[in-house]
XYZ file of C-alpha atoms in Angstrom:
649
model
C -22.323 4.328 26.765
C -22.993 5.327 23.232
C -22.013 9.008 23.939
C -18.767 7.862 25.620
C -17.904 5.818 22.157
C -18.251 8.253 19.595
C -15.641 10.536 19.894
C -13.049 7.725 20.174
C -14.990 6.133 17.077
C -14.546 9.032 15.390
C -11.194 9.877 16.000
C -10.544 6.503 14.595
C -12.265 7.825 11.869
C -10.214 10.776 11.675
C -7.132 8.836 11.427
C -7.975 6.544 9.326
C -8.731 9.378 6.586
C -5.713 11.718 7.476
C -3.708 8.362 6.544
C -5.129 7.547 3.410
C -5.613 10.692 1.749
C -1.538 11.262 2.735
C -0.408 8.467 1.988
C -2.394 8.661 -1.545
C -2.086 12.266 -1.845
C 1.947 11.872 -1.573
C 2.168 8.536 -3.760
C 1.758 10.405 -7.158
C 2.669 8.109 -9.774
C 2.352 4.642 -9.110
C 6.160 3.319 -8.576
C 7.367 1.605 -11.284
C 8.139 -2.049 -10.656
C 9.701 -3.395 -14.508
C 12.553 -1.037 -15.662
C 13.796 -0.005 -18.793
C 17.050 -1.510 -18.759
C 18.283 -0.678 -22.163
C 16.621 0.232 -25.861
C 17.721 0.148 -29.826
C 18.057 3.051 -30.475
C 19.716 3.927 -27.556
C 18.507 7.235 -25.876
C 19.742 10.407 -27.338
C 21.696 9.190 -29.657
C 22.092 10.194 -33.238
C 21.758 7.786 -36.426
C 22.851 8.231 -39.779
C 20.012 5.503 -41.304
C 16.476 4.653 -39.850
C 16.218 2.116 -38.423
C 13.654 -0.121 -39.306
C 12.134 -1.247 -35.604
C 12.511 0.484 -32.096
C 13.038 -2.531 -29.298
C 12.932 -1.990 -25.309
C 14.511 -4.049 -22.905
C 12.841 -4.296 -19.604
C 14.252 -5.991 -16.321
C 11.321 -8.643 -16.301
C 8.566 -9.447 -18.670
C 5.735 -7.364 -19.502
C 2.171 -7.090 -21.071
C 1.528 -5.383 -24.052
C -1.071 -4.074 -25.810
C -1.562 -1.927 -28.845
C -0.369 1.119 -27.879
C 2.291 -0.190 -25.476
C 4.827 0.697 -27.372
C 4.416 4.278 -29.826
C 7.329 5.812 -31.615
C 6.330 9.815 -33.054
C 8.187 12.258 -35.581
C 8.826 15.116 -34.708
C 5.490 16.842 -35.354
C 3.838 14.094 -33.461
C 2.104 11.156 -36.111
C 2.625 8.397 -35.628
C 5.440 6.025 -37.484
C 5.425 2.515 -35.694
C 2.861 0.317 -37.648
C 1.554 -3.228 -35.879
C 1.143 -4.514 -32.656
C 4.824 -4.675 -30.019
C 5.997 -8.571 -30.126
C 8.429 -10.379 -27.407
C 11.367 -10.401 -29.860
C 13.037 -12.544 -26.723
C 13.143 -12.787 -23.096
C 12.548 -9.423 -22.168
C 12.517 -7.785 -24.974
C 10.151 -5.690 -27.152
C 10.149 -4.500 -30.277
C 7.493 -2.837 -32.634
C 8.111 -2.554 -36.586
C 8.192 1.553 -38.049
C 8.062 2.657 -41.060
C 10.818 2.995 -44.270
C 11.659 6.465 -45.501
C 11.240 7.871 -42.619
C 13.412 12.402 -42.763
C 16.032 13.378 -40.734
C 14.725 14.695 -37.550
C 14.286 13.841 -33.931
C 11.808 10.489 -32.916
C 10.456 9.964 -29.542
C 9.660 6.594 -28.200
C 6.697 6.668 -25.418
C 6.001 3.636 -23.755
C 3.722 1.886 -21.469
C 2.905 -1.437 -19.597
C 2.289 -3.479 -17.348
C 4.900 -5.152 -15.215
C 4.744 -9.471 -14.063
C 2.973 -8.129 -10.468
C 0.370 -5.557 -11.963
C 1.404 -2.265 -12.153
C 1.511 0.217 -15.191
C 4.800 1.715 -15.779
C 5.215 4.293 -18.724
C 8.131 6.557 -20.021
C 9.487 8.018 -23.034
C 13.035 8.686 -24.684
C 14.170 10.368 -28.059
C 16.603 9.478 -30.714
C 17.213 11.166 -34.020
C 18.539 10.316 -38.038
C 20.546 12.339 -39.186
C 20.966 14.392 -36.581
C 18.563 16.376 -34.389
C 15.935 18.793 -35.288
C 12.971 20.155 -33.411
C 9.803 18.359 -32.152
C 6.231 19.362 -30.941
C 6.418 16.155 -28.857
C 6.946 16.558 -25.248
C 8.855 13.365 -23.957
C 9.400 13.281 -20.528
C 11.821 10.671 -18.385
C 8.670 9.191 -17.022
C 5.417 9.743 -18.038
C 2.174 9.867 -15.085
C 1.462 6.481 -15.277
C -1.029 5.077 -12.907
C -1.269 8.321 -11.269
C -3.768 11.187 -10.990
C -7.802 10.826 -10.192
C -8.132 7.054 -11.739
C -4.738 6.183 -9.650
C -5.787 7.278 -6.308
C -9.382 5.972 -6.739
C -7.311 2.304 -7.492
C -5.603 3.046 -4.596
C -8.388 3.760 -2.408
C -10.174 0.610 -3.777
C -6.849 -1.520 -2.779
C -6.547 -0.277 0.610
C -10.750 -0.823 1.219
C -10.107 -4.258 -0.368
C -7.031 -5.387 2.545
C -9.902 -3.654 5.132
C -12.820 -5.460 3.741
C -10.751 -9.262 3.876
C -9.280 -8.647 7.194
C -12.352 -7.283 9.049
C -14.084 -10.020 7.335
C -11.176 -13.099 7.767
C -10.697 -11.705 11.247
C -13.854 -11.552 12.915
C -14.949 -14.442 11.742
C -11.719 -16.079 13.490
C -12.447 -14.373 16.649
C -15.928 -15.517 17.042
C -14.974 -19.718 15.764
C -11.522 -19.593 18.159
C -12.247 -17.452 21.128
C -15.717 -16.047 21.746
C -18.542 -18.899 19.615
C -20.942 -16.592 22.008
C -20.079 -13.766 20.022
C -22.328 -15.348 16.856
C -25.038 -14.178 18.262
C -24.097 -9.965 19.228
C -25.372 -8.241 16.547
C -22.548 -5.419 16.398
C -19.839 -8.364 15.363
C -22.062 -9.636 12.671
C -22.223 -6.146 11.630
C -18.788 -6.453 11.779
C -17.935 -9.391 9.483
C -21.009 -8.950 7.294
C -19.151 -5.313 6.793
C -16.288 -6.095 6.116
C -17.549 -8.625 3.285
C -19.479 -6.257 1.653
C -16.406 -3.741 1.701
C -14.195 -6.581 0.011
C -16.989 -6.900 -2.504
C -17.388 -3.356 -3.243
C -13.482 -2.973 -3.823
C -12.941 -5.909 -6.231
C -15.910 -4.874 -8.398
C -14.508 -1.591 -7.803
C -10.648 -2.104 -9.196
C -12.151 -4.589 -11.811
C -14.066 -1.459 -13.043
C -11.013 0.739 -12.735
C -7.844 -1.435 -13.987
C -9.023 -0.681 -18.030
C -8.117 2.984 -17.558
C -5.438 2.754 -14.577
C -3.574 0.520 -16.958
C -3.498 2.163 -20.080
C -4.884 6.012 -20.316
C -5.289 7.281 -16.978
C -9.083 8.783 -18.047
C -12.449 8.425 -15.679
C -14.399 8.597 -19.053
C -12.374 5.079 -19.884
C -13.470 3.959 -16.735
C -16.795 2.278 -17.961
C -15.642 1.354 -21.742
C -16.625 -2.269 -21.696
C -13.606 -2.657 -24.577
C -11.033 -2.510 -22.040
C -12.941 -4.109 -19.359
C -12.958 -7.056 -21.801
C -9.626 -6.804 -22.070
C -8.719 -6.521 -18.324
C -11.012 -10.348 -17.685
C -8.267 -11.700 -20.552
C -5.106 -10.605 -17.174
C -4.147 -12.000 -14.763
C -5.273 -9.471 -12.691
C -8.762 -9.726 -13.852
C -8.769 -13.305 -13.183
C -7.753 -12.876 -10.007
C -10.709 -10.200 -9.239
C -12.944 -12.485 -10.809
C -11.672 -15.012 -8.717
C -12.135 -13.166 -5.325
C -15.940 -12.501 -6.551
C -16.675 -16.071 -7.054
C -14.586 -17.247 -3.117
C -16.580 -13.972 -1.684
C -20.241 -16.242 -2.737
C -18.832 -19.091 -0.711
C -17.769 -16.875 1.892
C -21.115 -15.205 2.277
C -22.538 -18.506 3.097
C -20.084 -19.610 5.318
C -21.044 -15.674 6.534
C -24.735 -17.081 7.131
C -24.485 -20.349 8.150
C -21.932 -18.607 10.946
C -23.918 -16.047 12.225
C -27.657 -17.951 11.124
C -28.021 -21.930 12.187
C -24.613 -21.694 14.262
C -25.603 -19.112 16.784
C -29.252 -21.022 17.320
C -27.436 -23.775 18.222
C -26.492 -25.396 22.267
C -23.464 -25.379 23.219
C -22.947 -29.051 22.830
C -24.267 -28.978 19.185
C -21.903 -26.108 18.511
C -18.465 -28.284 18.715
C -19.116 -30.316 16.067
C -20.311 -27.822 13.391
C -17.136 -25.180 14.899
C -14.785 -27.530 13.343
C -16.795 -28.298 9.734
C -16.885 -23.888 9.909
C -12.797 -24.230 10.337
C -12.351 -26.175 8.032
C -14.332 -24.333 5.782
C -13.893 -20.826 6.742
C -9.825 -21.432 6.411
C -10.060 -23.036 2.846
C -12.182 -19.980 1.462
C -10.241 -17.286 3.230
C -6.835 -18.890 1.957
C -8.638 -18.303 -1.989
C -9.148 -15.509 -0.753
C -5.459 -14.385 0.135
C -3.779 -16.417 -2.593
C -6.333 -14.418 -5.276
C -3.261 -11.753 -3.774
C -0.420 -14.073 -3.668
C -1.098 -15.310 -7.185
C -0.858 -11.493 -9.207
C 1.307 -9.232 -7.272
C 5.052 -9.160 -5.587
C 5.272 -12.762 -4.833
C 4.172 -14.298 -8.394
C 7.031 -12.737 -9.960
C 11.157 -12.694 -8.956
C 13.046 -14.857 -6.947
C 11.646 -18.211 -5.532
C 7.669 -17.546 -6.646
C 7.111 -21.126 -5.913
C 8.087 -20.581 -2.363
C 7.213 -16.719 -2.133
C 3.093 -17.161 -2.545
C 2.539 -19.744 0.058
C 4.502 -17.407 2.099
C 2.604 -14.355 1.389
C -0.749 -16.187 1.772
C 0.496 -17.186 5.607
C 1.678 -13.861 5.283
C -1.580 -12.233 4.636
C -3.865 -14.983 7.154
C -1.248 -13.737 10.184
C -2.289 -9.570 9.199
C -5.868 -10.490 9.453
C -6.302 -13.243 11.962
C -4.651 -10.150 14.092
C -6.111 -6.981 13.089
C -8.937 -8.107 12.209
C -9.478 -10.527 15.665
C -7.844 -6.879 17.371
C -11.274 -5.078 15.398
C -13.924 -7.892 16.965
C -12.420 -7.409 20.187
C -12.776 -3.994 20.761
C -16.044 -3.784 19.332
C -16.919 -7.232 21.325
C -15.522 -4.625 24.529
C -17.569 -1.126 23.417
C -20.737 -2.832 21.871
C -21.419 -6.566 23.595
C -24.515 -6.519 25.305
C -24.865 -6.441 29.332
C -26.625 -9.638 29.289
C -24.124 -11.573 27.034
C -20.503 -9.589 27.735
C -17.144 -10.645 26.201
C -15.094 -12.877 29.309
C -11.789 -13.127 30.572
C -11.296 -16.303 28.696
C -12.266 -15.230 25.257
C -9.991 -12.415 26.205
C -7.184 -14.404 26.361
C -7.707 -17.021 23.625
C -7.493 -14.169 21.110
C -4.676 -13.087 23.056
C -2.343 -16.760 22.391
C -4.214 -16.122 18.957
C -3.098 -12.892 18.032
C 0.550 -13.709 19.541
C 0.631 -17.111 17.350
C 0.118 -14.723 14.856
C 2.274 -12.157 15.056
C 4.961 -14.625 15.068
C 3.951 -16.553 12.089
C 3.740 -12.577 10.583
C 7.300 -12.596 11.836
C 8.345 -15.242 10.319
C 7.321 -15.168 6.438
C 7.808 -11.032 7.322
C 11.003 -11.803 7.359
C 11.984 -13.960 4.347
C 9.606 -11.155 2.354
C 11.275 -8.409 3.553
C 14.799 -10.902 2.285
C 13.531 -11.622 -1.440
C 12.395 -8.100 -1.982
C 15.781 -5.999 -0.881
C 18.145 -7.721 -1.192
C 21.172 -6.318 0.302
C 20.580 -4.411 4.148
C 21.802 -0.921 2.381
C 18.475 -1.065 -0.040
C 17.108 -0.227 3.249
C 17.923 3.173 3.322
C 18.461 3.485 -0.397
C 15.871 2.553 -2.271
C 11.766 4.023 -1.417
C 10.929 0.430 -0.941
C 13.227 -0.303 2.100
C 12.648 3.518 4.096
C 8.695 2.652 3.828
C 9.097 -1.114 4.578
C 11.662 0.536 7.998
C 8.509 2.305 9.340
C 6.483 -0.790 8.317
C 8.846 -2.310 10.742
C 8.530 0.368 13.403
C 5.220 0.835 13.495
C 4.928 -2.811 13.951
C 7.053 -3.090 16.695
C 4.976 -0.153 18.471
C 2.519 -2.490 17.792
C 3.365 -5.532 19.134
C 4.400 -3.173 21.794
C 0.991 -2.156 22.458
C -0.316 -5.351 22.409
C 2.386 -6.498 25.492
C 0.250 -3.912 27.937
C -2.904 -5.176 26.629
C -1.594 -8.908 27.514
C -0.657 -7.872 31.134
C -4.347 -5.583 31.213
C -5.457 -9.229 30.027
C -3.862 -11.219 33.321
C -4.903 -8.668 35.594
C -8.623 -8.548 34.626
C -9.942 -10.692 37.906
C -12.359 -13.010 37.138
C -15.168 -10.905 39.336
C -18.234 -12.508 37.608
C -19.132 -14.180 40.850
C -18.944 -10.815 42.970
C -20.422 -9.207 39.848
C -23.604 -11.339 39.753
C -23.778 -11.130 43.960
C -23.959 -7.644 43.482
C -26.313 -8.119 40.887
C -28.812 -10.460 43.333
C -28.892 -8.153 46.039
C -29.383 -4.964 44.258
C -32.039 -6.626 42.366
C -33.327 -7.917 45.739
C -33.267 -4.528 46.997
C -35.527 -3.201 43.973
C -37.728 -6.342 43.657
C -39.402 -5.665 47.501
C -39.343 -1.672 46.695
C -40.894 -2.519 43.944
C -43.724 -4.815 45.710
C -44.551 -1.981 47.950
C -44.137 0.677 45.401
C -47.180 -2.097 43.628
C -49.264 -3.052 47.535
C -51.131 0.169 46.842
C -51.535 -0.358 43.004
C -53.200 -3.702 44.219
C -55.408 -2.016 46.471
C -56.597 0.115 44.181
C -56.539 -2.126 41.424
C -58.538 -4.642 43.985
C -60.739 -1.725 44.289
C -61.148 -0.786 40.775
C -62.173 -4.565 40.192
C -64.799 -4.473 41.829
C -66.203 -0.804 40.613
C -65.354 -1.773 36.886
C -64.917 -5.217 36.734
C -63.404 -6.577 33.814
C -62.608 -3.471 31.634
C -59.983 -2.980 34.280
C -58.039 -6.514 33.991
C -56.739 -4.860 30.574
C -55.725 -2.228 31.495
C -53.873 -3.453 34.623
C -51.780 -6.076 32.388
C -50.923 -3.473 30.269
C -49.522 -1.648 33.345
C -47.562 -4.762 34.624
C -45.510 -4.874 31.577
C -45.322 -2.102 31.344
C -43.134 -1.894 34.854
C -41.635 -5.486 33.942
C -39.619 -3.759 30.397
C -38.840 -0.849 32.443
C -37.217 -3.271 35.261
C -35.684 -5.498 32.868
C -33.841 -1.578 31.777
C -33.125 -0.673 35.008
C -31.294 -4.025 35.770
C -29.429 -3.877 31.975
C -28.606 -0.604 33.019
C -26.474 -1.851 36.316
C -25.019 -4.763 35.365
C -23.579 -2.421 32.541
C -22.294 -0.221 34.760
C -21.050 -3.000 37.155
C -18.924 -4.197 34.329
C -17.263 -0.467 33.369
C -16.242 -0.546 36.739
C -13.777 -2.625 36.477
C -10.884 -0.856 36.302
C -8.541 -3.315 34.857
C -11.646 -3.889 31.498
C -11.714 0.135 31.692
C -7.415 -0.581 30.907
C -7.687 -2.551 28.224
C -10.288 -1.011 26.578
C -8.229 2.239 26.332
C -5.320 -0.227 25.279
C -6.730 -1.951 22.425
C -8.765 0.957 21.169
C -4.594 2.326 20.825
C -3.736 -1.558 18.927
C -6.387 -0.107 16.498
C -5.586 3.196 15.915
C -1.936 1.878 14.943
C -2.625 -1.191 13.144
C -5.290 1.000 10.692
C -1.744 3.233 9.646
C 0.085 0.192 9.407
C -2.542 -1.532 6.935
C -1.954 1.836 4.949
C 1.174 1.495 5.215
C 1.197 -2.167 3.911
C -1.257 -0.491 1.145
C 1.340 1.840 -0.245
C 4.168 -1.207 -0.134
C 1.951 -3.382 -2.524
C 2.572 -0.118 -5.269
C 6.033 0.706 -4.579
C 8.931 -1.641 -6.547
C 10.635 -3.695 -4.334
C 14.032 -2.374 -3.562
C 15.747 -5.772 -5.292
C 13.603 -5.201 -8.502
C 15.152 -1.219 -8.563
C 19.249 -2.033 -7.704
C 18.964 -4.767 -10.045
C 17.560 -2.747 -13.214
C 19.549 -0.110 -11.802
C 22.998 -2.473 -12.131
C 21.190 -3.550 -15.948
C 20.860 -0.414 -16.667
C 24.320 0.765 -16.199
C 26.383 -2.070 -17.419
C 23.969 -1.276 -20.891
C 25.127 2.413 -20.678
C 28.675 1.255 -20.088
C 28.311 -0.882 -22.458
C 27.015 1.702 -25.304
C 29.703 3.832 -23.796
C 32.695 2.090 -25.035
C 30.892 1.513 -28.480
C 30.212 5.071 -28.702
C 33.076 6.962 -27.801
C 31.751 8.213 -24.048
C 34.741 10.151 -22.927
C 35.487 10.700 -19.139
C 38.784 13.744 -18.574
C 39.544 13.988 -15.204
C 40.689 18.124 -14.042
C 42.247 19.175 -10.677
C 41.578 22.406 -9.513
C 42.105 24.729 -6.214
C 39.851 28.044 -5.506
C 42.688 29.013 -3.118
C 41.003 29.034 -0.278
C 40.719 26.915 3.034
C 40.458 23.272 1.510
C 39.850 24.302 -1.926
C 41.761 21.729 -3.371
C 39.843 18.677 -5.233
C 39.829 16.729 -8.792
C 36.491 16.967 -10.786
C 35.599 13.764 -13.241
C 33.468 14.809 -16.246
C 31.970 12.004 -18.054
C 30.185 12.630 -20.829
C 27.808 9.917 -23.129
C 27.046 9.290 -25.551
C 29.777 12.242 -26.666
C 28.110 12.769 -29.591
C 26.170 15.205 -31.664
C 22.637 15.426 -30.547
C 21.376 15.300 -26.953
C 24.250 13.834 -24.465
C 23.901 12.699 -20.852
C 26.753 14.620 -18.592
C 27.334 13.630 -14.771
C 30.276 15.884 -12.564
C 31.748 14.424 -9.689
C 33.844 16.669 -7.267
C 36.314 14.889 -5.128
C 38.842 15.840 -2.576
C 42.347 14.774 -2.775
C 42.087 11.670 -1.000
C 39.193 10.487 -3.294
C 36.126 11.150 -1.096
C 33.664 13.328 -2.206
C 33.913 16.583 -1.827
C 30.679 19.187 -0.898
C 31.026 21.783 -2.731
C 28.027 23.976 -3.020
C 27.953 25.108 -6.992
C 28.897 23.633 -10.235
C 28.560 24.850 -13.680
C 29.934 23.837 -17.039
C 30.053 25.424 -20.187
C 31.414 23.891 -23.941
C 33.034 26.319 -26.310
C 33.834 25.061 -30.091
C 36.252 27.844 -30.709
C 36.958 26.768 -34.661
C 33.481 27.247 -35.156
C 32.547 30.515 -33.023
C 30.139 28.494 -31.064
C 29.738 28.768 -27.370
C 29.855 29.250 -24.268
C 26.852 27.324 -24.104
C 26.251 27.058 -20.583
C 25.238 24.112 -18.469
C 24.055 24.081 -14.951
C 24.294 20.371 -13.742
C 21.606 19.296 -10.648
C 22.799 18.106 -7.445
C 22.183 14.536 -6.985
C 24.036 14.024 -4.076
C 27.452 14.548 -2.202
C 30.239 15.123 -5.202
C 27.666 14.110 -7.795
C 25.843 16.693 -10.077
C 24.228 15.838 -13.555
C 22.267 17.114 -16.481
C 20.549 15.605 -19.337
C 19.423 16.358 -23.022
C 22.761 18.536 -23.449
C 22.295 19.480 -27.027
C 25.830 19.653 -29.027
C 24.581 21.163 -32.008
C 28.151 19.397 -34.823
C 31.277 17.839 -34.023
C 34.878 19.577 -33.143
C 37.352 20.124 -30.311
C 35.437 21.218 -27.994
C 36.560 23.081 -24.301
C 34.976 22.137 -21.727
C 35.599 24.416 -19.103
C 33.460 23.782 -15.357
C 33.758 26.178 -12.701
C 33.418 25.406 -9.167
C 33.101 27.317 -6.030
C 33.352 26.048 -3.091
C 32.684 28.731 -0.234
C 30.725 31.906 -0.659
C 34.357 33.576 -1.953
C 36.404 30.713 -3.201
C 36.048 29.280 -6.673
C 38.331 28.712 -10.291
C 37.596 27.858 -13.817
C 39.151 24.821 -15.149
C 38.968 23.343 -18.848
C 40.345 20.785 -20.842
C 39.948 20.271 -24.428
C 38.112 17.089 -26.785
C 36.799 15.369 -29.231
C 33.134 15.150 -29.600
C 30.828 13.794 -32.415
């Protein structure tokens, strides 16, 4: 038995490690859940007078600390004063020193969104005129990434896995197979779930400070950061989870201790009490996630949090029960095998869990996405499609398991009859073998007296142990010979393998910005950009072109924002004469100020999507009547250059 199980278990573990490694290695920086929708001064602007403060507006409320908003001069020295404050709604500001000299200043920000995930970024603005700066202002800081981010993500996965195994395993014993409370393999499974969840919770509590601030390994053991974490919503949730785990330990001790030792009649009364107590503890543990993550923010949090609790409990009952069933099918002792009735009870329980999972999942998908297009246009939607596909596959395999369960013959009578016949035969043979020994014992007793009696009793005990081992092996062989049981084992093992991947994808979803939030942030940013453009003189140029080749005609639209001296953002849209996007292989732009003999200054924009090209940080050194030339290539040999003059600055 052991040699046939080990390769399968090893394969499952390797699959688990591969999926986790792939997800966490590919994820990199944790996705932002609060987006920057505006700032004052705005990104890239050149102001004549130094501002007294810098303010940032986000898509939702965020948590800040002393280093959440930093303003750096061209040499990299901080010029902000005091801790950032919430001046209105989702707008936060920090004061800056007076009398700042001209030059380019960098605003670096790092905050924690309302659903507990860190997010950061940076941008520049200039006073008087742009200058060189020693600060690297990236569009997205490495927040929540690196080694600490990977360790934190792994801790999240292990906490979910521990919760599912502990809750699902206990539910399986209480609701489906009460005699399983005496099976050591099931006991170890549930206890390992409790240990994993407890260790992962402590691990997350320790990592949280570094994860949301510096991301340095050395800050993991900073007690000051730990004290700050305990004052946050996430810290309170982790501490409450630890307290509930103490109650869960007592529940597990009763379930596999006093409960297992009771007779079947006595277990009925205790089952109800354990079910109520265990349900309350499990719901409390699920709420520790719901109260601090996605469900606690955004649309309808009062409905979303209870729905999230039900969703987590349904997942645990299904996948955790599936794990317990797999362990029972492979590791239950021969004298206490899992029966057909227990498998059928779990099949019904799993079906109810899937129904609850689908119902709550549909609501969560609507709440987090908001539109059909978000399925394909956002990272959250794409990951959700993967999860839906995996769950559909899991349900398909589960239906095969249900068919094996229906076909599983209740062969207890035949097995018992066969086992009885074999036992009688074995006992007859053993009796015949013992006849010579009996004569030998009698002769020895006459010769040696009482000294031989003790050796004879030891020999009898040894023979009894050997016979018990033979009987146990026979019972296992008879049980494993059932082809329906073999088929059920294989399908449940396949279910468990897919469940490991589903759990990994679910964990990745919890660290991905919801599609609705992402789209709302884009809309707010576009609105802010449009408002800024109208006040700062952003310009749009339309130019027709004809490269001379087949299908070489079209229109180019160039948007430059804010069309001032200093940094600018440019978008180039290439369209066919009918207005549809034109997929051209190359676009180049050049800026020339003939009056001052400046240029051409070449710019090679990046391709964003079909017909859309963009470039950030285009530096316009001075105001004037600039000629903007656009070179467009429609094939390997067909290209043309068109230009138009525009006042910039």
